[in-house]
Amino acid sequence: MTEPILAVEALVKRFGGFTAVDKVSFKVEKGEILGLIGPNGSGKSTIFNMVSGALKPTEGSVRFKGKEIGGNLPNRICHAGIGRTFQIPRPIHRLSVLENIVVAGFYGQDGIGSRKAAFEAAEQALDLVGLPTDPHARVSTLGAAGLKKLELARALATGPELLLADESLGGLDNSEMDQAADMLKRIRTEMGITIIWVEHIMGVLMRVVDRVMVLDHGEKISEGLPSEVAHDPNVIEVYLGTDSEDAQASAASGAASGTAL
Amino acid sequence: MKKFLPYAIGLVMISVPFIGTPQYPLHLMIVILIWSMVYTSWSLMGRFGLVSLGHGAFMTVGAYVTALLWNYGGISPWIGIPASLLTAAALAFIVAYPCFQFRIIGHYFALVTLALSEVVRLIIMATRDYTGGSLGFTPNREGDGTSLYALQFADKETFYLVVLGGWALSLLIWKLVDRSMMRYALDAISEDEESSAAAGIYVTRTKLKITVLSAMMTALGGAFYCQYQMFVAPDVVGGIGISLQIIFAVVVGGIYTWMGPTIGAIITIMMTEIFRNIITDLRTEGIDLAGLDTTVYGLMLVLFIIFLPKGVLGELLDRLAGGRAKKQAPATQPADSG
Ligand SMILES: Nc1ncnc2c1ncn2[C@@H]1O[C@H](COP(=O)(O)OP(=O)(O)OP(=O)(O)O)[C@@H](O)[C@H]1O
Ligand SMILES: [Mg+2]
């Protein structure tokens, strides 16, 4: 048995009296894509925030490649090899598209050293997600899908071993969702990056991930192969349907109506 | 042609003291260069949204530490100035580190630095037995008034060259920062600290670096001011008044442009001179308008912030760049990905 790349133990986050994440434990093996699903407010982004250092865990431990990183600063965690995207894209508008990624390449890979290497890393990341490497392209010309790609490129430019992709979206149509799914798959196969993928919608996700974990009200209610989880009565209940197809449909409509953001 | 222009301007500027420039314009140019240097140093951090109302404190430190070491310790400004710069750096660090650590940004940062301005002024007042308090302080003259060792020059010509060098240094540093990766990092930090940190940027460390650099260069301006005027008082290099004047001039000139702070210095100092003449003229006719200049400045600051937020030079450069920027209208289609 090799050591898991990420091991989360009894992770808790409380905001005042409200428990957003309640004793969640899970492991991610190197090279796998783990899907993380759950309805609005179930604690998915909060878990990402704790793993990436944006929020300090109230309790519990986060071990990355065997080392405890819970509560470390976000830039340290980035340097250690965890890249993240934000659910709502947070680009830097006063920088060009390319510069947004270059700065992540330069500072994200601690000790990348040269500008040149940072520009190369940035161009590679932009190519991979399918954004133009044109140095004059402005962030303001990107639409919702473009901004999502920018988020992804920025995370990739930091040279992560583990990518936390918070993709739960409104605003993307089906073909764009498919594209996003294929891209994550390519990132895994071509770059060997382990991925945790957060989504509302089971459909596309189920096609790509190796395992799924389902959250509800901050608790883990199911985990396993996509086929198993889709038939787990707990999951079906949460997704308000009687079978998985209904479940997907309702989740999808929830996302499409904009409640996802 | 365009390539040689900076060299031509540089050459002209160096030649100014050698072509018999009269004393009054020479004096004005020295004053403009000193303040341009201070304003440029302020904008090193100001352009990244790190609005400091405490730069009067750094100028004060540069002037007083150098002069006090000279008068009481006989220590040459060649040592005294580096010592004053280190003091300013330490002061900047002590104030900025907790601010950045506790995420005190924007208005709150400005308020903390405003307090710094006052604290340093009050320290000068409290130690009036040594510093002369509000009456000011005069460095001891060395010999006949010209001494390289004491960095004192009886003639304006030499001093012009000294401050020209200081000003050029501040511009060089601005450019070096502008071309460095740190500029991207600071732009990113100024817009979104959290996503910057997620991209691996050392947020606190990077902000501290630029703050300390800005403080040290400002202190150098303060030291030059005192060496030139051979006099310094808390209100002429520090306090809230000077801290505000710095912002006013930079906003007028253009906070985001290389030459903006210099243009701001030229505009504000020329205006002050003109006001001074008007006020003196009117006073001979029995009309007292003392304070008119401050009132007009206040009014102008408000108008500039509302109508010309990029400053005179910033606006001009935008106009020159013309329609190019305007063509890039933001896309409205949500699914447009390029
Ligand atoms: N900084 C915060 N302060 C207070 N409450 C918060 C904070 N961040 C998240 N929460 C709350 O924690 C709960 C979990 O939020 P989280 O963003 O993790 O959900 P999510 O699963 O990502 O939801 P979505 O699918 O809508 O993105 C929500 O009820 C949210 O309101
Ligand atoms: Mg979320």
PDB file of N, CA and C in Angstrom, chain A residues 3-53:
ATOM      1  N   GLU A   3       1.309   5.306   0.359  1.00  0.00           N
ATOM      2  CA  GLU A   3       0.694   6.322   1.200  1.00  0.00           C
ATOM      3  C   GLU A   3      -0.234   7.192   0.350  1.00  0.00           C
ATOM      4  N   PRO A   4      -1.423   7.539   0.874  1.00  0.00           N
ATOM      5  CA  PRO A   4      -2.291   8.432   0.089  1.00  0.00           C
ATOM      6  C   PRO A   4      -1.645   9.808  -0.029  1.00  0.00           C
ATOM      7  N   ILE A   5      -1.914  10.503  -1.144  1.00  0.00           N
ATOM      8  CA  ILE A   5      -1.317  11.829  -1.320  1.00  0.00           C
ATOM      9  C   ILE A   5      -1.953  12.836  -0.357  1.00  0.00           C
ATOM     10  N   LEU A   6      -3.254  12.631  -0.089  1.00  0.00           N
ATOM     11  CA  LEU A   6      -3.938  13.505   0.867  1.00  0.00           C
ATOM     12  C   LEU A   6      -4.738  12.650   1.845  1.00  0.00           C
ATOM     13  N   ALA A   7      -4.570  12.931   3.115  1.00  0.00           N
ATOM     14  CA  ALA A   7      -5.354  12.219   4.133  1.00  0.00           C
ATOM     15  C   ALA A   7      -5.977  13.245   5.068  1.00  0.00           C
ATOM     16  N   VAL A   8      -7.300  13.305   5.031  1.00  0.00           N
ATOM     17  CA  VAL A   8      -8.021  14.259   5.871  1.00  0.00           C
ATOM     18  C   VAL A   8      -8.692  13.481   6.998  1.00  0.00           C
ATOM     19  N   GLU A   9      -8.471  13.940   8.219  1.00  0.00           N
ATOM     20  CA  GLU A   9      -8.964  13.214   9.390  1.00  0.00           C
ATOM     21  C   GLU A   9      -9.884  14.087  10.235  1.00  0.00           C
ATOM     22  N   ALA A  10     -11.126  13.654  10.394  1.00  0.00           N
ATOM     23  CA  ALA A  10     -12.061  14.298  11.329  1.00  0.00           C
ATOM     24  C   ALA A  10     -12.028  15.824  11.252  1.00  0.00           C
ATOM     25  N   LEU A  11     -12.093  16.322  10.046  1.00  0.00           N
ATOM     26  CA  LEU A  11     -11.993  17.761   9.816  1.00  0.00           C
ATOM     27  C   LEU A  11     -13.299  18.462  10.211  1.00  0.00           C
ATOM     28  N   VAL A  12     -13.154  19.526  10.979  1.00  0.00           N
ATOM     29  CA  VAL A  12     -14.321  20.276  11.445  1.00  0.00           C
ATOM     30  C   VAL A  12     -14.106  21.759  11.166  1.00  0.00           C
ATOM     31  N   LYS A  13     -15.156  22.428  10.681  1.00  0.00           N
ATOM     32  CA  LYS A  13     -15.108  23.888  10.605  1.00  0.00           C
ATOM     33  C   LYS A  13     -16.398  24.451  11.175  1.00  0.00           C
ATOM     34  N   ARG A  14     -16.241  25.307  12.175  1.00  0.00           N
ATOM     35  CA  ARG A  14     -17.412  25.987  12.734  1.00  0.00           C
ATOM     36  C   ARG A  14     -17.303  27.471  12.464  1.00  0.00           C
ATOM     37  N   PHE A  15     -18.415  28.042  12.055  1.00  0.00           N
ATOM     38  CA  PHE A  15     -18.511  29.503  11.955  1.00  0.00           C
ATOM     39  C   PHE A  15     -19.439  29.937  13.071  1.00  0.00           C
ATOM     40  N   GLY A  16     -18.887  30.443  14.140  1.00  0.00           N
ATOM     41  CA  GLY A  16     -19.717  30.735  15.297  1.00  0.00           C
ATOM     42  C   GLY A  16     -20.306  29.435  15.803  1.00  0.00           C
ATOM     43  N   GLY A  17     -21.597  29.363  15.944  1.00  0.00           N
ATOM     44  CA  GLY A  17     -22.229  28.155  16.434  1.00  0.00           C
ATOM     45  C   GLY A  17     -22.582  27.175  15.321  1.00  0.00           C
ATOM     46  N   PHE A  18     -22.369  27.613  14.076  1.00  0.00           N
ATOM     47  CA  PHE A  18     -22.802  26.813  12.935  1.00  0.00           C
ATOM     48  C   PHE A  18     -21.665  25.915  12.451  1.00  0.00           C
ATOM     49  N   THR A  19     -21.957  24.627  12.335  1.00  0.00           N
ATOM     50  CA  THR A  19     -20.920  23.690  11.891  1.00  0.00           C
ATOM     51  C   THR A  19     -21.045  23.466  10.388  1.00  0.00           C
ATOM     52  N   ALA A  20     -20.114  23.999   9.630  1.00  0.00           N
ATOM     53  CA  ALA A  20     -20.178  23.906   8.165  1.00  0.00           C
ATOM     54  C   ALA A  20     -19.591  22.593   7.672  1.00  0.00           C
ATOM     55  N   VAL A  21     -18.570  22.106   8.378  1.00  0.00           N
ATOM     56  CA  VAL A  21     -17.972  20.815   8.042  1.00  0.00           C
ATOM     57  C   VAL A  21     -17.861  20.044   9.349  1.00  0.00           C
ATOM     58  N   ASP A  22     -18.402  18.822   9.351  1.00  0.00           N
ATOM     59  CA  ASP A  22     -18.548  18.099  10.607  1.00  0.00           C
ATOM     60  C   ASP A  22     -17.827  16.753  10.549  1.00  0.00           C
ATOM     61  N   LYS A  23     -16.636  16.705  11.107  1.00  0.00           N
ATOM     62  CA  LYS A  23     -15.863  15.452  11.229  1.00  0.00           C
ATOM     63  C   LYS A  23     -15.792  14.679   9.923  1.00  0.00           C
ATOM     64  N   VAL A  24     -15.301  15.320   8.913  1.00  0.00           N
ATOM     65  CA  VAL A  24     -15.177  14.651   7.617  1.00  0.00           C
ATOM     66  C   VAL A  24     -13.774  14.052   7.487  1.00  0.00           C
ATOM     67  N   SER A  25     -13.729  12.777   7.099  1.00  0.00           N
ATOM     68  CA  SER A  25     -12.444  12.121   6.848  1.00  0.00           C
ATOM     69  C   SER A  25     -12.472  11.515   5.455  1.00  0.00           C
ATOM     70  N   PHE A  26     -11.359  11.617   4.752  1.00  0.00           N
ATOM     71  CA  PHE A  26     -11.243  10.920   3.469  1.00  0.00           C
ATOM     72  C   PHE A  26      -9.788  10.873   3.036  1.00  0.00           C
ATOM     73  N   LYS A  27      -9.536  10.002   2.100  1.00  0.00           N
ATOM     74  CA  LYS A  27      -8.175   9.867   1.570  1.00  0.00           C
ATOM     75  C   LYS A  27      -8.231   9.993   0.062  1.00  0.00           C
ATOM     76  N   VAL A  28      -7.162  10.505  -0.506  1.00  0.00           N
ATOM     77  CA  VAL A  28      -7.057  10.556  -1.963  1.00  0.00           C
ATOM     78  C   VAL A  28      -5.761   9.876  -2.363  1.00  0.00           C
ATOM     79  N   GLU A  29      -5.868   8.898  -3.259  1.00  0.00           N
ATOM     80  CA  GLU A  29      -4.665   8.198  -3.725  1.00  0.00           C
ATOM     81  C   GLU A  29      -4.035   8.990  -4.858  1.00  0.00           C
ATOM     82  N   LYS A  30      -2.734   8.836  -4.962  1.00  0.00           N
ATOM     83  CA  LYS A  30      -2.021   9.528  -6.030  1.00  0.00           C
ATOM     84  C   LYS A  30      -2.564   9.104  -7.392  1.00  0.00           C
ATOM     85  N   GLY A  31      -2.822  10.100  -8.249  1.00  0.00           N
ATOM     86  CA  GLY A  31      -3.253   9.821  -9.608  1.00  0.00           C
ATOM     87  C   GLY A  31      -4.746   9.640  -9.784  1.00  0.00           C
ATOM     88  N   GLU A  32      -5.486   9.699  -8.707  1.00  0.00           N
ATOM     89  CA  GLU A  32      -6.928   9.472  -8.878  1.00  0.00           C
ATOM     90  C   GLU A  32      -7.687  10.796  -9.025  1.00  0.00           C
ATOM     91  N   ILE A  33      -8.899  10.677  -9.543  1.00  0.00           N
ATOM     92  CA  ILE A  33      -9.802  11.832  -9.547  1.00  0.00           C
ATOM     93  C   ILE A  33     -10.948  11.507  -8.601  1.00  0.00           C
ATOM     94  N   LEU A  34     -11.031  12.296  -7.540  1.00  0.00           N
ATOM     95  CA  LEU A  34     -12.101  12.106  -6.573  1.00  0.00           C
ATOM     96  C   LEU A  34     -13.169  13.166  -6.826  1.00  0.00           C
ATOM     97  N   GLY A  35     -14.407  12.715  -6.971  1.00  0.00           N
ATOM     98  CA  GLY A  35     -15.506  13.659  -7.117  1.00  0.00           C
ATOM     99  C   GLY A  35     -16.063  14.000  -5.748  1.00  0.00           C
ATOM    100  N   LEU A  36     -16.378  15.278  -5.562  1.00  0.00           N
ATOM    101  CA  LEU A  36     -16.964  15.695  -4.278  1.00  0.00           C
ATOM    102  C   LEU A  36     -18.255  16.413  -4.613  1.00  0.00           C
ATOM    103  N   ILE A  37     -19.385  15.775  -4.251  1.00  0.00           N
ATOM    104  CA  ILE A  37     -20.659  16.400  -4.579  1.00  0.00           C
ATOM    105  C   ILE A  37     -21.503  16.604  -3.329  1.00  0.00           C
ATOM    106  N   GLY A  38     -22.520  17.401  -3.486  1.00  0.00           N
ATOM    107  CA  GLY A  38     -23.400  17.725  -2.373  1.00  0.00           C
ATOM    108  C   GLY A  38     -24.168  18.982  -2.708  1.00  0.00           C
ATOM    109  N   PRO A  39     -25.335  19.111  -2.087  1.00  0.00           N
ATOM    110  CA  PRO A  39     -26.164  20.285  -2.397  1.00  0.00           C
ATOM    111  C   PRO A  39     -25.529  21.602  -1.937  1.00  0.00           C
ATOM    112  N   ASN A  40     -26.160  22.707  -2.295  1.00  0.00           N
ATOM    113  CA  ASN A  40     -25.684  24.032  -1.871  1.00  0.00           C
ATOM    114  C   ASN A  40     -25.445  24.061  -0.373  1.00  0.00           C
ATOM    115  N   GLY A  41     -24.326  24.640   0.001  1.00  0.00           N
ATOM    116  CA  GLY A  41     -24.067  24.855   1.419  1.00  0.00           C
ATOM    117  C   GLY A  41     -23.728  23.602   2.190  1.00  0.00           C
ATOM    118  N   SER A  42     -23.374  22.522   1.485  1.00  0.00           N
ATOM    119  CA  SER A  42     -23.083  21.283   2.203  1.00  0.00           C
ATOM    120  C   SER A  42     -21.647  21.251   2.728  1.00  0.00           C
ATOM    121  N   GLY A  43     -20.830  22.221   2.363  1.00  0.00           N
ATOM    122  CA  GLY A  43     -19.497  22.315   2.956  1.00  0.00           C
ATOM    123  C   GLY A  43     -18.348  21.975   2.019  1.00  0.00           C
ATOM    124  N   LYS A  44     -18.657  21.838   0.727  1.00  0.00           N
ATOM    125  CA  LYS A  44     -17.613  21.435  -0.228  1.00  0.00           C
ATOM    126  C   LYS A  44     -16.505  22.485  -0.325  1.00  0.00           C
ATOM    127  N   SER A  45     -16.909  23.719  -0.575  1.00  0.00           N
ATOM    128  CA  SER A  45     -15.896  24.784  -0.710  1.00  0.00           C
ATOM    129  C   SER A  45     -15.168  25.002   0.613  1.00  0.00           C
ATOM    130  N   THR A  46     -15.859  24.828   1.705  1.00  0.00           N
ATOM    131  CA  THR A  46     -15.218  25.009   3.014  1.00  0.00           C
ATOM    132  C   THR A  46     -14.115  23.971   3.213  1.00  0.00           C
ATOM    133  N   ILE A  47     -14.353  22.745   2.764  1.00  0.00           N
ATOM    134  CA  ILE A  47     -13.296  21.733   2.832  1.00  0.00           C
ATOM    135  C   ILE A  47     -12.100  22.172   1.992  1.00  0.00           C
ATOM    136  N   PHE A  48     -12.360  22.640   0.797  1.00  0.00           N
ATOM    137  CA  PHE A  48     -11.267  23.131  -0.065  1.00  0.00           C
ATOM    138  C   PHE A  48     -10.511  24.262   0.617  1.00  0.00           C
ATOM    139  N   ASN A  49     -11.261  25.171   1.221  1.00  0.00           N
ATOM    140  CA  ASN A  49     -10.613  26.305   1.880  1.00  0.00           C
ATOM    141  C   ASN A  49      -9.698  25.855   3.011  1.00  0.00           C
ATOM    142  N   MET A  50     -10.093  24.788   3.698  1.00  0.00           N
ATOM    143  CA  MET A  50      -9.246  24.315   4.792  1.00  0.00           C
ATOM    144  C   MET A  50      -8.028  23.576   4.259  1.00  0.00           C
ATOM    145  N   VAL A  51      -8.227  22.761   3.230  1.00  0.00           N
ATOM    146  CA  VAL A  51      -7.086  22.021   2.668  1.00  0.00           C
ATOM    147  C   VAL A  51      -6.074  22.992   2.052  1.00  0.00           C
ATOM    148  N   SER A  52      -6.573  24.066   1.428  1.00  0.00           N
ATOM    149  CA  SER A  52      -5.663  24.987   0.731  1.00  0.00           C
ATOM    150  C   SER A  52      -5.136  26.087   1.650  1.00  0.00           C
ATOM    151  N   GLY A  53      -5.603  26.129   2.886  1.00  0.00           N
ATOM    152  CA  GLY A  53      -5.060  27.098   3.834  1.00  0.00           C
ATOM    153  C   GLY A  53      -5.797  28.426   3.896  1.00  0.00           C
TER     154      GLY A  53
END
